[in-house]
JSON list of C-alpha atoms in Angstrom, two decimals:
[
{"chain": "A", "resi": 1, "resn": "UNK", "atom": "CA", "xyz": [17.23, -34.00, -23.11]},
{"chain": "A", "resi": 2, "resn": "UNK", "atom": "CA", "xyz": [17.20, -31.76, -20.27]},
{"chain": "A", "resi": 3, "resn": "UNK", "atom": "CA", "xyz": [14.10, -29.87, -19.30]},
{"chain": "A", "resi": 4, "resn": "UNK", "atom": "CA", "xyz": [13.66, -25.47, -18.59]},
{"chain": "A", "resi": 5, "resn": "UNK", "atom": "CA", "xyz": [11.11, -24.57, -16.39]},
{"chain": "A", "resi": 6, "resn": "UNK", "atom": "CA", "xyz": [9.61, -21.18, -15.62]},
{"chain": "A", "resi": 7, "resn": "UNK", "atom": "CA", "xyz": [10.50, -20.71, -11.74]},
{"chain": "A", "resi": 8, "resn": "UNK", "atom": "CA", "xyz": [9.41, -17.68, -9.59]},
{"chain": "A", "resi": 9, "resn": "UNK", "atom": "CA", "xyz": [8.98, -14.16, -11.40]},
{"chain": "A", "resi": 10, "resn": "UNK", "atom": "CA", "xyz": [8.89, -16.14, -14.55]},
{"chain": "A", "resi": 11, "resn": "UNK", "atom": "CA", "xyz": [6.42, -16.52, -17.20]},
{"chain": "A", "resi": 12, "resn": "UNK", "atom": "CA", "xyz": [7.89, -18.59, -19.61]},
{"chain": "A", "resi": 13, "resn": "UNK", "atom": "CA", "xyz": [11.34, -19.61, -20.58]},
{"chain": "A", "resi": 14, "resn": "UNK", "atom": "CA", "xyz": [12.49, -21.20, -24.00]},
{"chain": "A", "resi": 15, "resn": "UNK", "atom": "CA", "xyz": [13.80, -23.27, -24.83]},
{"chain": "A", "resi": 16, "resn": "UNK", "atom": "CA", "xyz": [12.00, -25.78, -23.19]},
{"chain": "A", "resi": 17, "resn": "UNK", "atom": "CA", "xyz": [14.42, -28.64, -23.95]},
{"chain": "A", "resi": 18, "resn": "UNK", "atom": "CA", "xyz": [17.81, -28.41, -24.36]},
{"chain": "A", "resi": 19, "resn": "UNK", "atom": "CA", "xyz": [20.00, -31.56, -25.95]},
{"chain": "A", "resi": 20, "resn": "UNK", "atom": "CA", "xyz": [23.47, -32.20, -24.02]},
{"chain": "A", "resi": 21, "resn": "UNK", "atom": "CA", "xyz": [25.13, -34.44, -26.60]},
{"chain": "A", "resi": 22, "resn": "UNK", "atom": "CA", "xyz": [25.23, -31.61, -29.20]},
{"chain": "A", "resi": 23, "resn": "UNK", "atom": "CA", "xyz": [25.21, -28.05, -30.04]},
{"chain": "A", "resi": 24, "resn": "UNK", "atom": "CA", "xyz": [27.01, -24.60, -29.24]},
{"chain": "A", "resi": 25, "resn": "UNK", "atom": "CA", "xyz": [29.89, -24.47, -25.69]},
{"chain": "A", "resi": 26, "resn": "UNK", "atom": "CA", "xyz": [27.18, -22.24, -24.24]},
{"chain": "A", "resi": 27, "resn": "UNK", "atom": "CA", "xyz": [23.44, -22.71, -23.74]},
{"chain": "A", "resi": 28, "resn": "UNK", "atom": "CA", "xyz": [21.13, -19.17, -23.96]},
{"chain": "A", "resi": 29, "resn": "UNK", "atom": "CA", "xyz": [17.68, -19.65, -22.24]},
{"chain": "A", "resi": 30, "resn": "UNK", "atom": "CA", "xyz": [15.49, -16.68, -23.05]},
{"chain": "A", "resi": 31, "resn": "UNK", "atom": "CA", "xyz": [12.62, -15.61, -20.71]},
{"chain": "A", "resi": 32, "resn": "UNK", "atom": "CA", "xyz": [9.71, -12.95, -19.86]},
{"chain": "A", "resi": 33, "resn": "UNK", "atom": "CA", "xyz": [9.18, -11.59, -16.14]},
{"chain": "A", "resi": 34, "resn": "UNK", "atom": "CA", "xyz": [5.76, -11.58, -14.80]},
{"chain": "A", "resi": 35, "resn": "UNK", "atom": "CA", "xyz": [5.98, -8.03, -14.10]},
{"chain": "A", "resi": 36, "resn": "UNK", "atom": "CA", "xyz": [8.06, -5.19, -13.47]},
{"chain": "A", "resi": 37, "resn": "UNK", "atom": "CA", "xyz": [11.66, -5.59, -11.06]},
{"chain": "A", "resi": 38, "resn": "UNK", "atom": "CA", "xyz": [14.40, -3.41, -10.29]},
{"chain": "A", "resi": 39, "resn": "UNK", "atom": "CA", "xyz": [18.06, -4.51, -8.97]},
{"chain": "A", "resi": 40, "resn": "UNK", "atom": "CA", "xyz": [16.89, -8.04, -9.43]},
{"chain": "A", "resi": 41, "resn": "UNK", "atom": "CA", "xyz": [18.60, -11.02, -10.21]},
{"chain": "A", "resi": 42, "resn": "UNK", "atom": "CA", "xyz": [18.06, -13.94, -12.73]},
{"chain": "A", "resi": 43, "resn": "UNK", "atom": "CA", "xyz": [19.21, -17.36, -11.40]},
{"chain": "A", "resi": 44, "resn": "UNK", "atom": "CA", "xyz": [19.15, -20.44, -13.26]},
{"chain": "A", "resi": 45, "resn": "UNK", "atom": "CA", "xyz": [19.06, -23.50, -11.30]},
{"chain": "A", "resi": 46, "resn": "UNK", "atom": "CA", "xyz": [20.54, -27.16, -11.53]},
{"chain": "A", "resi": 47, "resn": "UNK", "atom": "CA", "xyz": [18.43, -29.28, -9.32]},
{"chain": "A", "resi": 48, "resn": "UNK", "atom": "CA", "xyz": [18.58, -27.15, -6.38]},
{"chain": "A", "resi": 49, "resn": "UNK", "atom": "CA", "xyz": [22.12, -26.02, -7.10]},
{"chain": "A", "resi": 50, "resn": "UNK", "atom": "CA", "xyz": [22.72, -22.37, -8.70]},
{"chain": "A", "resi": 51, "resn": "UNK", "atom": "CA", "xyz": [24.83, -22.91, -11.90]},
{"chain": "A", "resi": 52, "resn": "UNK", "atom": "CA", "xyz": [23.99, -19.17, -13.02]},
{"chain": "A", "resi": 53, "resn": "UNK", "atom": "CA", "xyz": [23.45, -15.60, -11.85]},
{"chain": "A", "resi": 54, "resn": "UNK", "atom": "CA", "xyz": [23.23, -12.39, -13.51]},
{"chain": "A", "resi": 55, "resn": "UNK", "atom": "CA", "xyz": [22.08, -8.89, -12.15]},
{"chain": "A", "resi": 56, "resn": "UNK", "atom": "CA", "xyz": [19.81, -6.83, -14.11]},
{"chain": "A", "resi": 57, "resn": "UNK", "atom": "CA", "xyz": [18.83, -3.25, -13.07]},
{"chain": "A", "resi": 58, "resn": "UNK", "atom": "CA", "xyz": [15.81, -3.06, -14.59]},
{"chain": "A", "resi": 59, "resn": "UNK", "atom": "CA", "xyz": [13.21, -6.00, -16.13]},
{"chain": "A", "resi": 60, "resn": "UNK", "atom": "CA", "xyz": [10.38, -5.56, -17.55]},
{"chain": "A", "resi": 61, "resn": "UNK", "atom": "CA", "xyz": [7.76, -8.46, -19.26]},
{"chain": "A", "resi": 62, "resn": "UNK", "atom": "CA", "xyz": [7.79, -6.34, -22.73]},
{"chain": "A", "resi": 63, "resn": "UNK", "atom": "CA", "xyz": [11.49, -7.26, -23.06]},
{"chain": "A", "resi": 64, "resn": "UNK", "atom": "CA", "xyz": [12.71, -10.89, -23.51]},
{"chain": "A", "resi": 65, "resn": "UNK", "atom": "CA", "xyz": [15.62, -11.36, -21.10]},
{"chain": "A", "resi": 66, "resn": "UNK", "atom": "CA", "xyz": [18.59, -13.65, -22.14]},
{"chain": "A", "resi": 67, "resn": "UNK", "atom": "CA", "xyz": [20.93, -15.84, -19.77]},
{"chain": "A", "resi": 68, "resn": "UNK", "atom": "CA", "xyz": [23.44, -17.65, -21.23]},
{"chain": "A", "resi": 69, "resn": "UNK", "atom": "CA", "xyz": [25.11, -20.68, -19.37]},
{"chain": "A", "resi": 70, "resn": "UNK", "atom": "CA", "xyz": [28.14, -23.46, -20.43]},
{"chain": "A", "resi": 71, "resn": "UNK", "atom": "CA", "xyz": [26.38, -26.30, -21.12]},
{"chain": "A", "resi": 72, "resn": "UNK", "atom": "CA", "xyz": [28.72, -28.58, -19.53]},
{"chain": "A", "resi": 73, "resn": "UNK", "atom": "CA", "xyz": [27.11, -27.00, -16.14]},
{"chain": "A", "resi": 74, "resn": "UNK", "atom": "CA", "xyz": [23.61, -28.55, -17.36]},
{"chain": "A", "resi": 75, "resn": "UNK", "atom": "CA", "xyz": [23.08, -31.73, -15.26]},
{"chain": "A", "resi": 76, "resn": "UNK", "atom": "CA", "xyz": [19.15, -32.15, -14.90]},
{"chain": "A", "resi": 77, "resn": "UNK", "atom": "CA", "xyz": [16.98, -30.25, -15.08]},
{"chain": "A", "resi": 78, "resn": "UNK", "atom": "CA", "xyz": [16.91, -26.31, -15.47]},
{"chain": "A", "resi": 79, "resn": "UNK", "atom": "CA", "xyz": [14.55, -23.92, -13.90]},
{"chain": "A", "resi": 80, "resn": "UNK", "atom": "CA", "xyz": [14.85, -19.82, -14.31]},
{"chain": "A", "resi": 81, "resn": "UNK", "atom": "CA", "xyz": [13.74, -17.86, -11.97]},
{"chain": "A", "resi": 82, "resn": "UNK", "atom": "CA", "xyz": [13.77, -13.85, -10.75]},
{"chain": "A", "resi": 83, "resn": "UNK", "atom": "CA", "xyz": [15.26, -13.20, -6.93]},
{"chain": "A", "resi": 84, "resn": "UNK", "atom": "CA", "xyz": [15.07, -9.47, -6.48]},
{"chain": "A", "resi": 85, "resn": "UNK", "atom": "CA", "xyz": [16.20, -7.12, -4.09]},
{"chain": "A", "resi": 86, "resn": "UNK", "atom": "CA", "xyz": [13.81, -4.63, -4.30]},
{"chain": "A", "resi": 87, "resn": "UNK", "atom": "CA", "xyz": [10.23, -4.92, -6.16]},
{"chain": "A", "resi": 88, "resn": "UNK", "atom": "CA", "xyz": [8.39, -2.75, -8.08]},
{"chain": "A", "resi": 89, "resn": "UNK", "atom": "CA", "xyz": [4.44, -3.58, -9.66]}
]
């Protein structure tokens, strides 16, 4: 199993565990934002190595946010995290 963690801008990300030997081609990891961003991005990390990033104009923590990644990408472990632009609270 490889682990998701909630980086920066994050509250919480699910799943928390993700199994390489099986499943779907791609992995989705859902997550909330601690607050409010504009023309942000959501990067989802290897290690220390960026295996993901999508732009989002607008998040917002009463909206789950979805990121969806191949899962042969997925080495160790996975942490999401929120790298905006510009900021908004």
């Amino acid at each position: 199993y490889v682990s998701v963690s909630a980086g920066e801008g994050v509250r919480g990300a699910v799943p928390q565990r993700i199994r390489l030997e099986s499943g779907a081609a791609d992995v989705t990891i859902q997550f909330r934002p601690e607050r409010r961003f504009t023309d942000s991005y959501v990067e989802l990390l290897d290690g220390s190595q960026q295996i993901a990033r999508k732009k989002f104009k607008v998040l917002t923590p009463g909206e789950m946010v979805e990121i969806k990644v191949p899962r042969a990408k997925i080495q160790a472990s996975l942490t999401v995290r929120v790298s905006a632009k510009s900021t908004f609270d």
